[in-house]
mmCIF file of C-alpha atoms in Angstrom:
data_model
loop_
_atom_site.group_PDB
_atom_site.id
_atom_site.type_symbol
_atom_site.label_atom_id
_atom_site.label_comp_id
_atom_site.label_asym_id
_atom_site.label_seq_id
_atom_site.Cartn_x
_atom_site.Cartn_y
_atom_site.Cartn_z
ATOM 1 C CA MET A 19 43.527 -21.197 -7.718
ATOM 2 C CA ARG A 20 41.009 -18.569 -8.801
ATOM 3 C CA GLY A 21 37.818 -18.138 -6.898
ATOM 4 C CA PRO A 22 34.450 -17.595 -8.514
ATOM 5 C CA PRO A 23 34.057 -14.262 -10.289
ATOM 6 C CA HIS A 24 32.514 -11.554 -8.222
ATOM 7 C CA PRO A 25 29.212 -10.224 -9.502
ATOM 8 C CA ARG A 26 29.471 -6.789 -10.990
ATOM 9 C CA SER A 27 28.042 -4.100 -8.785
ATOM 10 C CA PRO A 28 25.097 -1.998 -9.990
ATOM 11 C CA ILE A 29 27.407 1.002 -10.214
ATOM 12 C CA THR A 30 29.818 -0.866 -12.503
ATOM 13 C CA ILE A 31 26.992 -2.099 -14.698
ATOM 14 C CA THR A 32 25.516 1.396 -14.975
ATOM 15 C CA GLN A 33 28.883 2.834 -16.004
ATOM 16 C CA HIS A 34 28.971 0.534 -19.033
ATOM 17 C CA LEU A 35 25.513 1.589 -20.263
ATOM 18 C CA THR A 36 24.821 4.197 -22.914
ATOM 19 C CA PRO A 37 23.334 7.480 -21.657
ATOM 20 C CA ARG A 38 19.928 6.497 -23.044
ATOM 21 C CA ALA A 39 20.015 3.057 -21.422
ATOM 22 C CA ARG A 40 21.211 4.590 -18.155
ATOM 23 C CA ALA A 41 18.336 7.082 -18.199
ATOM 24 C CA ALA A 42 15.829 4.302 -18.891
ATOM 25 C CA LEU A 43 17.264 2.265 -16.012
ATOM 26 C CA VAL A 44 17.027 5.190 -13.592
ATOM 27 C CA VAL A 45 13.458 5.959 -14.660
ATOM 28 C CA GLY A 46 12.461 2.324 -14.301
ATOM 29 C CA ARG A 47 13.945 2.015 -10.816
ATOM 30 C CA GLY A 48 12.363 5.252 -9.659
ATOM 31 C CA LEU A 49 8.929 4.233 -10.878
ATOM 32 C CA GLY A 50 9.288 0.804 -9.323
ATOM 33 C CA THR A 51 9.898 2.203 -5.838
ATOM 34 C CA ALA A 52 7.176 4.876 -5.876
ATOM 35 C CA PRO A 53 3.795 4.061 -4.267
ATOM 36 C CA ALA A 54 1.033 3.480 -6.787
ATOM 37 C CA PRO A 55 -1.377 6.112 -5.334
ATOM 38 C CA GLY A 56 1.432 8.686 -5.536
ATOM 39 C CA LEU A 57 1.947 7.825 -9.199
ATOM 40 C CA VAL A 58 -1.741 8.365 -9.904
ATOM 41 C CA LEU A 59 -1.726 11.726 -8.078
ATOM 42 C CA GLY A 60 1.402 12.842 -9.933
ATOM 43 C CA GLY A 61 -0.252 11.938 -13.221
ATOM 44 C CA ILE A 62 -3.357 13.954 -12.342
ATOM 45 C CA LEU A 63 -1.304 17.031 -11.442
ATOM 46 C CA GLY A 64 0.607 16.792 -14.712
ATOM 47 C CA LEU A 65 -2.503 16.318 -16.829
ATOM 48 C CA GLN A 66 -4.416 19.202 -15.282
ATOM 49 C CA GLY A 67 -1.406 21.522 -15.222
ATOM 50 C CA GLY A 68 -0.771 20.752 -18.880
ATOM 51 C CA ALA A 69 -4.425 21.328 -19.729
ATOM 52 C CA ALA A 70 -4.240 24.781 -18.134
ATOM 53 C CA LEU A 71 -1.062 25.570 -20.048
ATOM 54 C CA THR A 72 -2.593 24.572 -23.377
ATOM 55 C CA THR A 73 -5.095 27.429 -23.209
ATOM 56 C CA ARG A 74 -2.214 29.729 -24.235
ATOM 57 C CA LEU A 75 -1.766 27.703 -27.423
ATOM 58 C CA TYR A 76 -5.398 27.689 -28.532
ATOM 59 C CA PRO A 77 -5.313 31.087 -30.290
ATOM 60 C CA ALA A 78 -2.263 30.007 -32.301
ATOM 61 C CA VAL A 79 -3.067 26.445 -33.381
ATOM 62 C CA GLY A 80 -6.486 25.537 -31.964
ATOM 63 C CA PRO A 81 -7.366 22.432 -29.935
ATOM 64 C CA ALA A 82 -6.518 19.969 -32.731
ATOM 65 C CA GLY A 83 -3.164 21.637 -33.297
ATOM 66 C CA VAL A 84 -2.412 21.410 -29.576
ATOM 67 C CA VAL A 85 -3.196 17.684 -29.586
ATOM 68 C CA THR A 86 -1.010 17.035 -32.624
ATOM 69 C CA LEU A 87 1.978 18.894 -31.185
ATOM 70 C CA ARG A 88 1.521 17.364 -27.743
ATOM 71 C CA LEU A 89 1.385 13.786 -28.991
ATOM 72 C CA ALA A 90 4.075 14.212 -31.654
ATOM 73 C CA ILE A 91 6.615 15.717 -29.248
ATOM 74 C CA ALA A 92 5.744 13.181 -26.557
ATOM 75 C CA ALA A 93 6.156 10.355 -29.090
ATOM 76 C CA VAL A 94 9.629 11.586 -30.025
ATOM 77 C CA ALA A 95 10.678 11.793 -26.365
ATOM 78 C CA LEU A 96 9.268 8.391 -25.381
ATOM 79 C CA THR A 97 10.647 6.675 -28.491
ATOM 80 C CA ALA A 98 14.099 8.116 -27.864
ATOM 81 C CA LEU A 99 14.010 6.859 -24.266
ATOM 82 C CA TRP A 100 12.553 3.373 -24.723
ATOM 83 C CA ARG A 101 13.453 2.445 -28.345
ATOM 84 C CA PRO A 102 10.383 0.264 -29.000
ATOM 85 C CA ARG A 103 10.477 -2.536 -31.580
ATOM 86 C CA ILE A 104 7.764 -2.843 -34.214
ATOM 87 C CA ARG A 105 8.626 -6.316 -35.498
ATOM 88 C CA GLY A 106 7.758 -9.737 -34.199
ATOM 89 C CA ASP A 107 5.020 -8.760 -31.739
ATOM 90 C CA ARG A 108 1.683 -8.464 -33.503
ATOM 91 C CA ALA A 109 -0.318 -8.782 -30.298
ATOM 92 C CA GLY A 110 1.634 -5.983 -28.640
ATOM 93 C CA LEU A 111 1.302 -3.772 -31.711
ATOM 94 C CA GLY A 112 -2.446 -4.340 -31.770
ATOM 95 C CA ILE A 113 -2.839 -3.356 -28.120
ATOM 96 C CA ALA A 114 -0.619 -0.296 -28.603
ATOM 97 C CA ALA A 115 -2.555 0.780 -31.711
ATOM 98 C CA ALA A 116 -5.895 0.455 -29.930
ATOM 99 C CA ALA A 117 -4.598 2.372 -26.902
ATOM 100 C CA GLY A 118 -3.103 5.057 -29.165
ATOM 101 C CA THR A 119 -6.402 5.460 -31.003
ATOM 102 C CA LEU A 120 -8.249 5.985 -27.725
ATOM 103 C CA LEU A 121 -5.592 8.485 -26.607
ATOM 104 C CA ALA A 122 -5.916 10.501 -29.814
ATOM 105 C CA VAL A 123 -9.733 10.620 -29.732
ATOM 106 C CA HIS A 124 -9.666 11.390 -25.998
ATOM 107 C CA HIS A 125 -7.253 14.288 -26.496
ATOM 108 C CA LEU A 126 -9.158 15.755 -29.443
ATOM 109 C CA ALA A 127 -12.463 15.581 -27.554
ATOM 110 C CA TYR A 128 -11.071 16.744 -24.197
ATOM 111 C CA TYR A 129 -9.243 19.784 -25.558
ATOM 112 C CA GLU A 130 -12.287 20.785 -27.581
ATOM 113 C CA ALA A 131 -14.191 20.593 -24.276
ATOM 114 C CA VAL A 132 -11.556 22.617 -22.387
ATOM 115 C CA ALA A 133 -11.748 25.272 -25.115
ATOM 116 C CA ARG A 134 -15.485 25.648 -24.398
ATOM 117 C CA LEU A 135 -15.887 24.838 -20.690
ATOM 118 C CA PRO A 136 -14.225 25.771 -17.399
ATOM 119 C CA LEU A 137 -11.426 23.301 -16.691
ATOM 120 C CA GLY A 138 -13.130 21.933 -13.574
ATOM 121 C CA ALA A 139 -16.402 21.317 -15.426
ATOM 122 C CA ALA A 140 -14.713 19.581 -18.363
ATOM 123 C CA THR A 141 -12.680 17.383 -16.041
ATOM 124 C CA THR A 142 -15.674 16.435 -13.885
ATOM 125 C CA LEU A 143 -17.631 15.278 -16.931
ATOM 126 C CA GLU A 144 -14.594 13.425 -18.247
ATOM 127 C CA PHE A 145 -14.160 11.708 -14.884
ATOM 128 C CA LEU A 146 -17.455 9.850 -15.302
ATOM 129 C CA GLY A 147 -15.583 7.388 -17.526
ATOM 130 C CA PRO A 148 -13.080 6.283 -14.852
ATOM 131 C CA PHE A 149 -15.845 6.375 -12.245
ATOM 132 C CA ALA A 150 -17.934 3.961 -14.353
ATOM 133 C CA ILE A 151 -14.926 1.626 -14.409
ATOM 134 C CA ALA A 152 -14.661 1.929 -10.631
ATOM 135 C CA LEU A 153 -18.257 0.797 -10.188
ATOM 136 C CA CYS A 154 -18.346 -1.694 -13.054
ATOM 137 C CA GLY A 155 -19.528 -5.138 -12.061
ATOM 138 C CA SER A 156 -20.639 -4.200 -8.546
ATOM 139 C CA ARG A 157 -24.236 -4.815 -7.505
ATOM 140 C CA ARG A 158 -23.912 -3.798 -3.866
ATOM 141 C CA ALA A 159 -26.353 -1.217 -2.535
ATOM 142 C CA PRO A 160 -23.639 1.203 -1.253
ATOM 143 C CA ASP A 161 -22.087 1.346 -4.715
ATOM 144 C CA LEU A 162 -25.435 2.321 -6.218
ATOM 145 C CA LEU A 163 -25.663 5.063 -3.584
ATOM 146 C CA TRP A 164 -22.267 6.457 -4.606
ATOM 147 C CA ALA A 165 -23.254 6.260 -8.283
ATOM 148 C CA GLY A 166 -26.393 8.255 -7.549
ATOM 149 C CA LEU A 167 -24.341 10.872 -5.687
ATOM 150 C CA ALA A 168 -21.986 11.172 -8.677
ATOM 151 C CA ILE A 169 -24.922 11.662 -11.060
ATOM 152 C CA THR A 170 -26.350 14.334 -8.735
ATOM 153 C CA GLY A 171 -22.997 16.090 -8.788
ATOM 154 C CA VAL A 172 -22.939 16.144 -12.576
ATOM 155 C CA MET A 173 -26.475 17.542 -12.669
ATOM 156 C CA LEU A 174 -25.475 20.318 -10.260
ATOM 157 C CA LEU A 175 -22.433 21.067 -12.367
ATOM 158 C CA SER A 176 -24.215 21.221 -15.705
ATOM 159 C CA ARG A 177 -27.539 22.873 -14.811
ATOM 160 C CA THR A 178 -26.773 25.527 -12.203
ATOM 161 C CA GLY A 179 -24.920 28.821 -12.273
ATOM 162 C CA THR A 180 -22.547 29.387 -15.193
ATOM 163 C CA ALA A 181 -24.060 28.117 -18.437
ATOM 164 C CA LEU A 182 -22.130 25.269 -20.056
ATOM 165 C CA ASP A 183 -21.676 24.979 -23.812
ATOM 166 C CA ALA A 184 -23.572 21.944 -25.186
ATOM 167 C CA THR A 185 -20.808 21.016 -27.633
ATOM 168 C CA GLY A 186 -18.264 21.200 -24.827
ATOM 169 C CA VAL A 187 -20.397 18.911 -22.652
ATOM 170 C CA ALA A 188 -20.682 16.388 -25.506
ATOM 171 C CA CYS A 189 -16.928 16.485 -26.141
ATOM 172 C CA ALA A 190 -16.150 15.995 -22.439
ATOM 173 C CA THR A 191 -18.498 12.992 -22.359
ATOM 174 C CA VAL A 192 -16.774 11.432 -25.378
ATOM 175 C CA ALA A 193 -13.426 12.046 -23.682
ATOM 176 C CA GLY A 194 -14.687 10.239 -20.578
ATOM 177 C CA CYS A 195 -15.718 7.199 -22.615
ATOM 178 C CA CYS A 196 -12.307 7.089 -24.310
ATOM 179 C CA TRP A 197 -10.487 7.473 -20.999
ATOM 180 C CA ALA A 198 -12.446 4.547 -19.551
ATOM 181 C CA GLY A 199 -11.465 2.426 -22.550
ATOM 182 C CA TYR A 200 -7.829 3.469 -22.204
ATOM 183 C CA ILE A 201 -7.768 2.403 -18.539
ATOM 184 C CA LEU A 202 -8.895 -1.090 -19.541
ATOM 185 C CA LEU A 203 -6.472 -1.303 -22.454
ATOM 186 C CA GLY A 204 -3.704 0.370 -20.463
ATOM 187 C CA LYS A 205 -3.796 -2.508 -17.985
ATOM 188 C CA ARG A 206 -3.154 -4.940 -20.850
ATOM 189 C CA LEU A 207 -0.513 -2.665 -22.334
ATOM 190 C CA ALA A 208 1.306 -2.442 -19.001
ATOM 191 C CA GLY A 209 1.202 -6.206 -18.582
ATOM 192 C CA HIS A 210 2.440 -6.881 -22.103
ATOM 193 C CA ALA A 211 5.616 -4.758 -21.953
ATOM 194 C CA PRO A 212 7.919 -4.589 -18.919
ATOM 195 C CA ASP A 213 8.775 -0.922 -19.478
ATOM 196 C CA GLY A 214 7.603 2.060 -21.525
ATOM 197 C CA ARG A 215 7.998 0.563 -24.997
ATOM 198 C CA GLY A 216 4.294 -0.135 -25.406
ATOM 199 C CA LEU A 217 3.443 3.385 -24.271
ATOM 200 C CA ALA A 218 5.887 4.865 -26.785
ATOM 201 C CA LEU A 219 4.211 2.939 -29.618
ATOM 202 C CA ALA A 220 0.732 3.936 -28.440
ATOM 203 C CA VAL A 221 1.597 7.640 -28.265
ATOM 204 C CA ALA A 222 3.322 7.515 -31.663
ATOM 205 C CA TRP A 223 0.239 5.940 -33.237
ATOM 206 C CA GLY A 224 -1.992 8.518 -31.561
ATOM 207 C CA ALA A 225 0.198 11.282 -32.994
ATOM 208 C CA LEU A 226 -0.215 9.880 -36.519
ATOM 209 C CA ILE A 227 -3.991 9.745 -36.131
ATOM 210 C CA SER A 228 -4.216 13.325 -34.879
ATOM 211 C CA LEU A 229 -1.844 14.731 -37.514
ATOM 212 C CA PRO A 230 -4.456 15.337 -40.284
ATOM 213 C CA TYR A 231 -6.729 17.189 -37.864
ATOM 214 C CA GLY A 232 -3.895 19.337 -36.576
ATOM 215 C CA ILE A 233 -2.684 20.245 -40.063
ATOM 216 C CA THR A 234 -6.234 21.074 -41.179
ATOM 217 C CA GLN A 235 -6.802 23.380 -38.222
ATOM 218 C CA ALA A 236 -3.376 25.000 -37.840
ATOM 219 C CA GLY A 237 -1.383 24.404 -41.039
ATOM 220 C CA THR A 238 2.145 25.828 -41.008
ATOM 221 C CA ARG A 239 1.528 27.530 -37.654
ATOM 222 C CA LEU A 240 2.430 24.175 -36.112
ATOM 223 C CA LEU A 241 6.072 24.901 -37.021
ATOM 224 C CA ASP A 242 6.300 28.320 -35.377
ATOM 225 C CA PRO A 243 9.360 28.232 -33.045
ATOM 226 C CA GLY A 244 7.604 29.920 -30.122
ATOM 227 C CA THR A 245 4.643 27.576 -30.438
ATOM 228 C CA LEU A 246 6.944 24.547 -30.530
ATOM 229 C CA VAL A 247 8.668 25.614 -27.306
ATOM 230 C CA GLU A 248 5.374 25.961 -25.443
ATOM 231 C CA ALA A 249 4.072 22.746 -26.970
ATOM 232 C CA ALA A 250 7.186 20.904 -25.788
ATOM 233 C CA ALA A 251 6.477 22.015 -22.217
ATOM 234 C CA VAL A 252 2.869 20.860 -22.567
ATOM 235 C CA ALA A 253 3.971 17.495 -24.005
ATOM 236 C CA VAL A 254 6.335 16.776 -21.127
ATOM 237 C CA LEU A 255 3.952 17.992 -18.428
ATOM 238 C CA SER A 256 0.720 16.469 -19.705
ATOM 239 C CA SER A 257 1.831 13.433 -21.738
ATOM 240 C CA VAL A 258 5.337 12.101 -21.093
ATOM 241 C CA VAL A 259 5.261 12.389 -17.288
ATOM 242 C CA PRO A 260 1.623 11.509 -16.460
ATOM 243 C CA TYR A 261 1.252 8.615 -18.897
ATOM 244 C CA THR A 262 4.520 7.106 -17.728
ATOM 245 C CA LEU A 263 3.398 7.400 -14.102
ATOM 246 C CA GLN A 264 -0.083 6.090 -14.773
ATOM 247 C CA LEU A 265 1.080 3.128 -16.834
ATOM 248 C CA GLU A 266 3.334 2.052 -13.957
ATOM 249 C CA ALA A 267 0.397 2.469 -11.548
ATOM 250 C CA LEU A 268 -1.744 0.256 -13.791
ATOM 251 C CA ARG A 269 0.857 -2.505 -13.500
ATOM 252 C CA ARG A 270 0.056 -2.751 -9.789
ATOM 253 C CA LEU A 271 -3.606 -1.739 -9.597
ATOM 254 C CA THR A 272 -6.803 -3.138 -11.012
ATOM 255 C CA PRO A 273 -8.628 -0.855 -13.473
ATOM 256 C CA ARG A 274 -11.381 -0.486 -10.869
ATOM 257 C CA ILE A 275 -9.102 0.822 -8.133
ATOM 258 C CA PHE A 276 -7.251 3.008 -10.621
ATOM 259 C CA GLY A 277 -10.568 4.566 -11.623
ATOM 260 C CA VAL A 278 -11.428 5.267 -7.991
ATOM 261 C CA LEU A 279 -8.045 6.846 -7.280
ATOM 262 C CA THR A 280 -8.637 9.450 -9.989
ATOM 263 C CA SER A 281 -11.400 10.944 -7.820
ATOM 264 C CA LEU A 282 -9.252 13.993 -7.076
ATOM 265 C CA GLU A 283 -9.008 14.951 -10.745
ATOM 266 C CA PRO A 284 -12.196 17.082 -10.955
ATOM 267 C CA ALA A 285 -11.310 19.032 -7.828
ATOM 268 C CA ILE A 286 -7.706 19.563 -8.920
ATOM 269 C CA GLY A 287 -8.913 20.692 -12.344
ATOM 270 C CA ALA A 288 -11.328 23.167 -10.789
ATOM 271 C CA LEU A 289 -8.645 24.544 -8.442
ATOM 272 C CA ILE A 290 -6.094 24.938 -11.237
ATOM 273 C CA GLY A 291 -8.727 26.615 -13.400
ATOM 274 C CA LEU A 292 -9.487 29.046 -10.570
ATOM 275 C CA LEU A 293 -5.883 29.788 -9.552
ATOM 276 C CA PHE A 294 -4.217 30.023 -12.970
ATOM 277 C CA LEU A 295 -7.027 30.759 -15.426
ATOM 278 C CA GLY A 296 -9.433 32.804 -13.309
ATOM 279 C CA GLN A 297 -12.297 30.420 -14.090
ATOM 280 C CA HIS A 298 -15.038 30.795 -11.479
ATOM 281 C CA LEU A 299 -17.787 28.288 -10.777
ATOM 282 C CA ALA A 300 -21.033 28.956 -8.934
ATOM 283 C CA VAL A 301 -21.458 27.596 -5.405
ATOM 284 C CA ALA A 302 -23.765 24.826 -6.628
ATOM 285 C CA GLN A 303 -21.239 23.842 -9.282
ATOM 286 C CA TRP A 304 -18.507 23.553 -6.646
ATOM 287 C CA ALA A 305 -20.951 21.361 -4.735
ATOM 288 C CA GLY A 306 -21.251 19.214 -7.845
ATOM 289 C CA VAL A 307 -17.480 18.811 -8.060
ATOM 290 C CA ALA A 308 -17.373 17.907 -4.365
ATOM 291 C CA ALA A 309 -20.191 15.385 -4.794
ATOM 292 C CA VAL A 310 -18.332 13.512 -7.529
ATOM 293 C CA GLY A 311 -15.173 13.426 -5.411
ATOM 294 C CA LEU A 312 -17.096 12.336 -2.305
ATOM 295 C CA ALA A 313 -18.771 9.559 -4.270
ATOM 296 C CA SER A 314 -15.373 8.281 -5.345
ATOM 297 C CA VAL A 315 -13.972 8.388 -1.815
ATOM 298 C CA GLY A 316 -17.057 6.557 -0.583
ATOM 299 C CA ALA A 317 -16.662 3.909 -3.269
ATOM 300 C CA THR A 318 -13.028 3.475 -2.234
ATOM 301 C CA ARG A 319 -13.937 2.946 1.418
ATOM 302 C CA THR A 320 -16.715 0.530 0.501
ATOM 303 C CA GLU A 321 -14.309 -1.373 -1.700
ATOM 304 C CA GLY A 322 -11.708 -1.554 1.060
ATOM 305 C CA SER A 323 -14.197 -2.695 3.709
ATOM 306 C CA ALA A 324 -15.403 -5.459 1.391
ATOM 307 C CA GLY A 325 -11.806 -6.616 0.917
ATOM 308 C CA GLY A 326 -12.075 -6.575 -2.872
ATOM 309 C CA THR A 327 -10.104 -4.982 -5.631
#
């Protein structure tokens, strides 16, 4: 008499998967076991490293061309990995389209800012969006103190030492607003799809939106082989990896805590700008960067001591 069939081991199941499905399974398992704060930090490092690398592409295709190549290549990679479906899920498509629109506008504004401002300054101004999310809805006195410290930091950054381009400041502010909106929508996107399918759709839609701007600014230079190679590196470093990490982090964190955890982004941006691009800030401007980061750390500790998320 035959006994009950033995369940197939994970190794046996994996052997019967296609290479694409096997890769998706490995990525999903790896993300699921990583700590959420580590995912956020990895995303920040990728975003800022990619932003530094894009400065080499500006002379060839301009900021809009960089955004178009970055999103288009990232969309191809994410679509090949996750194979998203576009039928039968209108709600999911709507969320992905809204998130993709915010991504496209954020990228266009942020890279225009990076083209005009030191990386640390652009990132600090952009960070005000996530920081607003971190403080949203709180009426406690300590939170108002941290908000005031963050505003002081921005004033130090923008009014002392190295002059900052007004258009760059405006673009960085727009990027911050879009990033705040993406954090809120990203939480819904992460909850709607169990893997990276929603992200793939969002990035693909963002690529379509940015395409006219990229073609207008760069034209056929977008197809230069050398440019495509560098753009592929930028897409993987600053789009595929960080957005995958951050979307997984948003599955486990509230938008408020996620916004607080990005407090290291301005400092990392300033350090990368100094080490790899030779971008120097005045002492008072470094103090401004530190003030924004300190305000975020303080908000995190206040949040933890209150027991809220």
